[in-house]
Amino acid sequence: MDPVLSTVRLTVREAVHTLSSSEDGGCIFSTLGSLKRYLGETENPALPEEQEEFARIHFSTFLRCLVGKLSPDWLELLPDGQLEELWASFFLEGPADQAFLVLMEAIEGAASPSFRLMKMARLLARFLSAGRMAAVMEGQCRQQTEPAFSLLQETLLSKVVGLPDHLGNRLQRENLAGFFPQNYFPLLGEELLQALQVVVESLRGGLDCSVSFLSQVLGKACVHGRQKELLGVLVPRLTALTQGSCLWQRVCWRLVERVPDRAMEAVLTGLVEAASGPEVLSWLLGNLVMKSKKAQFVMTQKLLFLQYRYTTPVLRSLLGYLAMDSQRRPLLIQALKELLETWGSSSAIRRAPLAQQHYISKAILVCLAHLGEAELQDCRDELLASLMAGVQSHLDSSLPSVRRLGMIVAEVASAQIHPEGPPLRFQYEEDELTRELLALATPQPAADSPSEAGPPVAPLTAETPNEEMVSSGGPQAQPEGSDSELDSDDEFVPYDMSGDTELRSSKAPVYVRDCVEALTTSENWERWEATLRALEGLIFRSPAATQEVSVELAKVLLHLEEKTGVAGFEGLRQRALVAVTVTDPVRVAEYLTTQFYALNYSLRQRMDILDVLTLAAQELSRPGRRQKPPQRGPPGPGPQPGSPATPAWRAVVEERIRSKTRRVSKGSAGQGPAADPNKFNSVAGYFFFPLIQLFDRPLVTFDLLGDDQLVLGRLVHTLGALMYLSVNTMVAVPMGKALLEFVWALRFHGDIYVRQGLLSAVSSVLLSVPAERLLADLPDELLEAQSWLADVAQKDPDEDCRTLAIKALLLLEKLRDKLLPPPPP
């Protein structure tokens, strides 16, 4: 037996025996002090071979002995905490990995609550604050070949990353702040950075090191959902270190490459979110997507197609990283192909959430901003085919936001993919999202390329011609009396004509029957326009005369086309149709509902019919409604400018009379609104049932269950509105039953707009039909609707649909609580 090894073993054995049996504080203190020489911390350290044997064979056993002796009486054998400080020094100065594992083992094995548990927890907090976790990870970076090394790494990995969970379970409410996840993982990031610093210094010194354990720590922490805390510390520091050092870049590339595949997605998503731009990602990842299939899938598939929660700057960083290197640019082109294919899929447009469609559209525009015409030349036909199919699918959508997405992407993509062809131009409303999408289409100019950002001379000149010409030394104004074109009448102040009115030679008809003739046969366009503007007022002033020609007038208005560019033509026509429907609701509603399913009508006309029926029903159901619309202006000549307004002096006179008049009893100061019954009560069925009867019968040019889903969505919303306006009417119960059957037939429709209308219709039934009649007449329908609503609230891809389903479920819950008595206490 080797005498050197025997000496270390005998010394440790005697020390353990002394600690176990002695109660003399001085003897214990001297015994512990003698063992400190094996840690190399005294003036007379042991030989290197003895220190290595002590650390490799005996250190863990000795630490467990120290943990076993820990008690209040044992620590008080020496005053002023001398023994406790010496006892703790073995954990803080010895081999860090063994000390950490013994500390965790002692904490998990101690009774809770107990003196030993809290002492070990506080010692672990000192261990972390002293930077010993970096020493734990540094030890694993050295090349190890022992068979038990992998088992030790697995144990350390579990304890290092799971430390907050272990300590939280053991300490419960007495947990220390340093063990909270929001405090521990930033500290772990600092320690991991220190370990990387040691690796870099070792490589500079010619020593081999491995970052495999650090990669596993990084991956496991990110899998646990701690990317923000850990990478929030690592990424800014690594960005500064890799910016000017190739060695640091190689170490970072290796660090991410060695992350296990099961954790690669969590690490990459965290890095993409934490990086401040594509340059930083390129420094940290290198060509990782070309070396790792898992990384390539995450970067080009998962983050682009399956997840859509990331912000626009994150998307710019991701696609900019793919565009920064010539080896990675083919992946960007392939991603653009797949993005356009998904964007143009009619199934995806119908079923994907709107937020995901926005995300994919942004990704397409960012890709196009990074790719040049030469790179797109080889795949132009494929891209154009996907683009054209996608434009058609988007324009067929019933949601305005989806149609606007199709227009914007089509304009930008067609100009990039086929610049020599005719440009696509659409008309759409601009909002914040539209401006953001258009901004993505232009690549961000580089700071060192002044040619791309020349001075905008032309716009400035066009906006301020005089100032620009004077300041630039251009031609000055000619002297007075010159024959130059600049000698004009620009110096005269224009006359204010804002109050002038246009003189018209034709007067509007006085009778409703004359309006029908003027709108159909008149060639005098001024008379035609005057008739259209006056028609609504005539209808309300002459209800009896209107009822004689109501159907004929409705037919004329429904087929009326704009001929003279009348401002507000659609509004005038719609208000006139609503007025004639309100005046003669039964016959006009029968006519309009019949024409809705008739041949030879455009989709625009069918949607106009639905709008008119909804507005007329709203007007009829309004209590105390007026019989004629408010005056658009004074009937006679208006007051001259500067003259006092008539209501002002009249109010003064009435106030003086009221103040000087003595009344015995004072009633209402003014006449209240006359009582007016709900006129929609008696006609609701004429509006509702003809619309709901023929929806499943396709016509040659009109198929609600086929391509005309936009009109179907408008029909569903109209039926829901009519149901809601039928509250407290006699026909509400059969209407509700018919509407629930209609909803049940279409409940799995793929269009989002249609599903939103169906959910709103269910809520309308619950609000309009009395609760007692719901449970008495529609119990089966309610049960079916409840199960469907619960399924939609959990699984529907559209957020608005889920919200509407939840609101309908809450209404059902209120109805149940209202009708069923509460259980006895």
PDB file of C-alpha atoms in Angstrom, residues 489-617:
ATOM      1  CA  ASP A 489     -53.085  88.370 -59.894  1.00  0.00           C
ATOM      2  CA  ASP A 490     -51.753  86.156 -57.071  1.00  0.00           C
ATOM      3  CA  GLU A 491     -51.407  89.161 -54.783  1.00  0.00           C
ATOM      4  CA  PHE A 492     -55.162  89.784 -54.632  1.00  0.00           C
ATOM      5  CA  VAL A 493     -57.115  88.343 -51.688  1.00  0.00           C
ATOM      6  CA  PRO A 494     -59.736  85.826 -52.870  1.00  0.00           C
ATOM      7  CA  TYR A 495     -63.370  86.591 -52.116  1.00  0.00           C
ATOM      8  CA  ASP A 496     -64.984  84.454 -49.432  1.00  0.00           C
ATOM      9  CA  MET A 497     -67.571  82.267 -51.160  1.00  0.00           C
ATOM     10  CA  SER A 498     -67.957  79.668 -48.392  1.00  0.00           C
ATOM     11  CA  GLY A 499     -71.532  80.751 -47.618  1.00  0.00           C
ATOM     12  CA  ASP A 500     -72.744  80.737 -51.218  1.00  0.00           C
ATOM     13  CA  THR A 501     -75.265  78.151 -52.365  1.00  0.00           C
ATOM     14  CA  GLU A 502     -75.571  76.686 -55.829  1.00  0.00           C
ATOM     15  CA  LEU A 503     -78.501  77.991 -57.866  1.00  0.00           C
ATOM     16  CA  ARG A 504     -80.586  75.215 -59.338  1.00  0.00           C
ATOM     17  CA  SER A 505     -83.077  75.686 -62.119  1.00  0.00           C
ATOM     18  CA  SER A 506     -85.114  72.579 -61.250  1.00  0.00           C
ATOM     19  CA  LYS A 507     -87.266  72.168 -58.178  1.00  0.00           C
ATOM     20  CA  ALA A 508     -87.903  68.919 -56.331  1.00  0.00           C
ATOM     21  CA  PRO A 509     -91.319  67.226 -56.790  1.00  0.00           C
ATOM     22  CA  VAL A 510     -93.989  67.879 -54.214  1.00  0.00           C
ATOM     23  CA  TYR A 511     -95.730  64.473 -54.389  1.00  0.00           C
ATOM     24  CA  VAL A 512     -94.328  60.992 -53.839  1.00  0.00           C
ATOM     25  CA  ARG A 513     -95.831  59.640 -57.056  1.00  0.00           C
ATOM     26  CA  ASP A 514     -94.022  62.355 -58.987  1.00  0.00           C
ATOM     27  CA  CYS A 515     -90.763  61.231 -57.382  1.00  0.00           C
ATOM     28  CA  VAL A 516     -91.203  57.748 -58.858  1.00  0.00           C
ATOM     29  CA  GLU A 517     -91.639  59.255 -62.298  1.00  0.00           C
ATOM     30  CA  ALA A 518     -88.697  61.658 -61.863  1.00  0.00           C
ATOM     31  CA  LEU A 519     -86.318  58.910 -60.782  1.00  0.00           C
ATOM     32  CA  THR A 520     -87.244  56.581 -63.638  1.00  0.00           C
ATOM     33  CA  THR A 521     -87.880  58.772 -66.667  1.00  0.00           C
ATOM     34  CA  SER A 522     -86.433  62.226 -66.035  1.00  0.00           C
ATOM     35  CA  GLU A 523     -83.528  63.287 -68.230  1.00  0.00           C
ATOM     36  CA  ASN A 524     -83.059  66.459 -66.193  1.00  0.00           C
ATOM     37  CA  TRP A 525     -80.229  65.443 -63.907  1.00  0.00           C
ATOM     38  CA  GLU A 526     -80.673  68.421 -61.611  1.00  0.00           C
ATOM     39  CA  ARG A 527     -84.298  67.424 -61.076  1.00  0.00           C
ATOM     40  CA  TRP A 528     -83.202  63.807 -60.581  1.00  0.00           C
ATOM     41  CA  GLU A 529     -80.743  64.800 -57.863  1.00  0.00           C
ATOM     42  CA  ALA A 530     -83.221  67.173 -56.180  1.00  0.00           C
ATOM     43  CA  THR A 531     -85.807  64.388 -56.130  1.00  0.00           C
ATOM     44  CA  LEU A 532     -83.397  61.972 -54.474  1.00  0.00           C
ATOM     45  CA  ARG A 533     -82.483  64.484 -51.803  1.00  0.00           C
ATOM     46  CA  ALA A 534     -86.092  65.374 -51.009  1.00  0.00           C
ATOM     47  CA  LEU A 535     -87.544  61.869 -51.172  1.00  0.00           C
ATOM     48  CA  GLU A 536     -87.023  60.829 -47.534  1.00  0.00           C
ATOM     49  CA  GLY A 537     -88.795  63.903 -46.197  1.00  0.00           C
ATOM     50  CA  LEU A 538     -91.716  63.492 -48.618  1.00  0.00           C
ATOM     51  CA  ILE A 539     -92.199  59.875 -47.568  1.00  0.00           C
ATOM     52  CA  PHE A 540     -92.490  60.735 -43.894  1.00  0.00           C
ATOM     53  CA  ARG A 541     -94.727  63.736 -44.559  1.00  0.00           C
ATOM     54  CA  SER A 542     -97.100  61.778 -46.837  1.00  0.00           C
ATOM     55  CA  PRO A 543     -97.450  58.249 -45.419  1.00  0.00           C
ATOM     56  CA  ALA A 544    -100.810  57.605 -47.066  1.00  0.00           C
ATOM     57  CA  ALA A 545     -99.593  58.611 -50.500  1.00  0.00           C
ATOM     58  CA  THR A 546     -96.412  56.571 -49.960  1.00  0.00           C
ATOM     59  CA  GLN A 547     -98.371  53.407 -49.165  1.00  0.00           C
ATOM     60  CA  GLU A 548    -100.114  53.623 -52.552  1.00  0.00           C
ATOM     61  CA  VAL A 549     -96.803  53.322 -54.436  1.00  0.00           C
ATOM     62  CA  SER A 550     -94.573  51.795 -51.728  1.00  0.00           C
ATOM     63  CA  VAL A 551     -93.612  48.594 -53.531  1.00  0.00           C
ATOM     64  CA  GLU A 552     -93.058  50.400 -56.828  1.00  0.00           C
ATOM     65  CA  LEU A 553     -90.928  53.021 -55.086  1.00  0.00           C
ATOM     66  CA  ALA A 554     -88.914  50.341 -53.272  1.00  0.00           C
ATOM     67  CA  LYS A 555     -88.270  48.600 -56.597  1.00  0.00           C
ATOM     68  CA  VAL A 556     -87.080  51.846 -58.175  1.00  0.00           C
ATOM     69  CA  LEU A 557     -84.763  52.642 -55.275  1.00  0.00           C
ATOM     70  CA  LEU A 558     -83.361  49.109 -55.135  1.00  0.00           C
ATOM     71  CA  HIS A 559     -82.356  49.254 -58.811  1.00  0.00           C
ATOM     72  CA  LEU A 560     -81.347  52.930 -58.777  1.00  0.00           C
ATOM     73  CA  GLU A 561     -77.854  53.626 -60.076  1.00  0.00           C
ATOM     74  CA  GLU A 562     -75.710  56.678 -59.573  1.00  0.00           C
ATOM     75  CA  LYS A 563     -75.636  58.761 -62.766  1.00  0.00           C
ATOM     76  CA  THR A 564     -74.472  62.258 -61.882  1.00  0.00           C
ATOM     77  CA  GLY A 565     -71.846  61.801 -59.175  1.00  0.00           C
ATOM     78  CA  VAL A 566     -74.177  62.890 -56.371  1.00  0.00           C
ATOM     79  CA  ALA A 567     -72.333  63.331 -53.089  1.00  0.00           C
ATOM     80  CA  GLY A 568     -73.616  60.808 -50.553  1.00  0.00           C
ATOM     81  CA  PHE A 569     -75.685  58.891 -53.116  1.00  0.00           C
ATOM     82  CA  GLU A 570     -75.591  55.584 -51.247  1.00  0.00           C
ATOM     83  CA  GLY A 571     -76.715  57.208 -48.005  1.00  0.00           C
ATOM     84  CA  LEU A 572     -79.602  59.084 -49.679  1.00  0.00           C
ATOM     85  CA  ARG A 573     -80.781  55.937 -51.437  1.00  0.00           C
ATOM     86  CA  GLN A 574     -80.543  53.827 -48.292  1.00  0.00           C
ATOM     87  CA  ARG A 575     -82.394  56.340 -46.115  1.00  0.00           C
ATOM     88  CA  ALA A 576     -85.186  56.581 -48.691  1.00  0.00           C
ATOM     89  CA  LEU A 577     -85.517  52.786 -48.775  1.00  0.00           C
ATOM     90  CA  VAL A 578     -85.610  52.651 -44.980  1.00  0.00           C
ATOM     91  CA  ALA A 579     -88.275  55.386 -44.928  1.00  0.00           C
ATOM     92  CA  VAL A 580     -90.553  53.582 -47.385  1.00  0.00           C
ATOM     93  CA  THR A 581     -90.092  50.307 -45.490  1.00  0.00           C
ATOM     94  CA  VAL A 582     -91.023  51.955 -42.200  1.00  0.00           C
ATOM     95  CA  THR A 583     -94.057  53.607 -43.780  1.00  0.00           C
ATOM     96  CA  ASP A 584     -95.441  50.385 -45.319  1.00  0.00           C
ATOM     97  CA  PRO A 585     -93.538  47.597 -43.525  1.00  0.00           C
ATOM     98  CA  VAL A 586     -95.595  44.535 -44.494  1.00  0.00           C
ATOM     99  CA  ARG A 587     -95.709  44.939 -48.256  1.00  0.00           C
ATOM    100  CA  VAL A 588     -92.222  46.397 -48.651  1.00  0.00           C
ATOM    101  CA  ALA A 589     -90.676  43.743 -46.375  1.00  0.00           C
ATOM    102  CA  GLU A 590     -92.408  41.001 -48.374  1.00  0.00           C
ATOM    103  CA  TYR A 591     -91.039  42.496 -51.580  1.00  0.00           C
ATOM    104  CA  LEU A 592     -87.470  42.920 -50.285  1.00  0.00           C
ATOM    105  CA  THR A 593     -87.255  39.455 -48.703  1.00  0.00           C
ATOM    106  CA  THR A 594     -88.562  37.919 -51.944  1.00  0.00           C
ATOM    107  CA  GLN A 595     -86.017  39.798 -54.021  1.00  0.00           C
ATOM    108  CA  PHE A 596     -83.190  38.722 -51.720  1.00  0.00           C
ATOM    109  CA  TYR A 597     -83.425  35.179 -53.115  1.00  0.00           C
ATOM    110  CA  ALA A 598     -84.417  36.215 -56.658  1.00  0.00           C
ATOM    111  CA  LEU A 599     -82.260  35.868 -59.753  1.00  0.00           C
ATOM    112  CA  ASN A 600     -80.260  38.598 -61.488  1.00  0.00           C
ATOM    113  CA  TYR A 601     -79.263  40.555 -58.388  1.00  0.00           C
ATOM    114  CA  SER A 602     -75.715  41.493 -57.476  1.00  0.00           C
ATOM    115  CA  LEU A 603     -74.206  40.690 -54.099  1.00  0.00           C
ATOM    116  CA  ARG A 604     -74.133  44.400 -53.366  1.00  0.00           C
ATOM    117  CA  GLN A 605     -77.909  44.665 -53.878  1.00  0.00           C
ATOM    118  CA  ARG A 606     -78.574  41.653 -51.671  1.00  0.00           C
ATOM    119  CA  MET A 607     -76.498  43.135 -48.876  1.00  0.00           C
ATOM    120  CA  ASP A 608     -78.314  46.455 -49.347  1.00  0.00           C
ATOM    121  CA  ILE A 609     -81.602  44.605 -48.773  1.00  0.00           C
ATOM    122  CA  LEU A 610     -80.278  43.178 -45.509  1.00  0.00           C
ATOM    123  CA  ASP A 611     -79.059  46.585 -44.336  1.00  0.00           C
ATOM    124  CA  VAL A 612     -82.390  48.235 -45.135  1.00  0.00           C
ATOM    125  CA  LEU A 613     -84.366  45.560 -43.297  1.00  0.00           C
ATOM    126  CA  THR A 614     -82.162  45.911 -40.219  1.00  0.00           C
ATOM    127  CA  LEU A 615     -82.385  49.717 -40.148  1.00  0.00           C
ATOM    128  CA  ALA A 616     -86.147  49.668 -40.745  1.00  0.00           C
ATOM    129  CA  ALA A 617     -86.679  47.152 -37.957  1.00  0.00           C
TER     130      ALA A 617
END
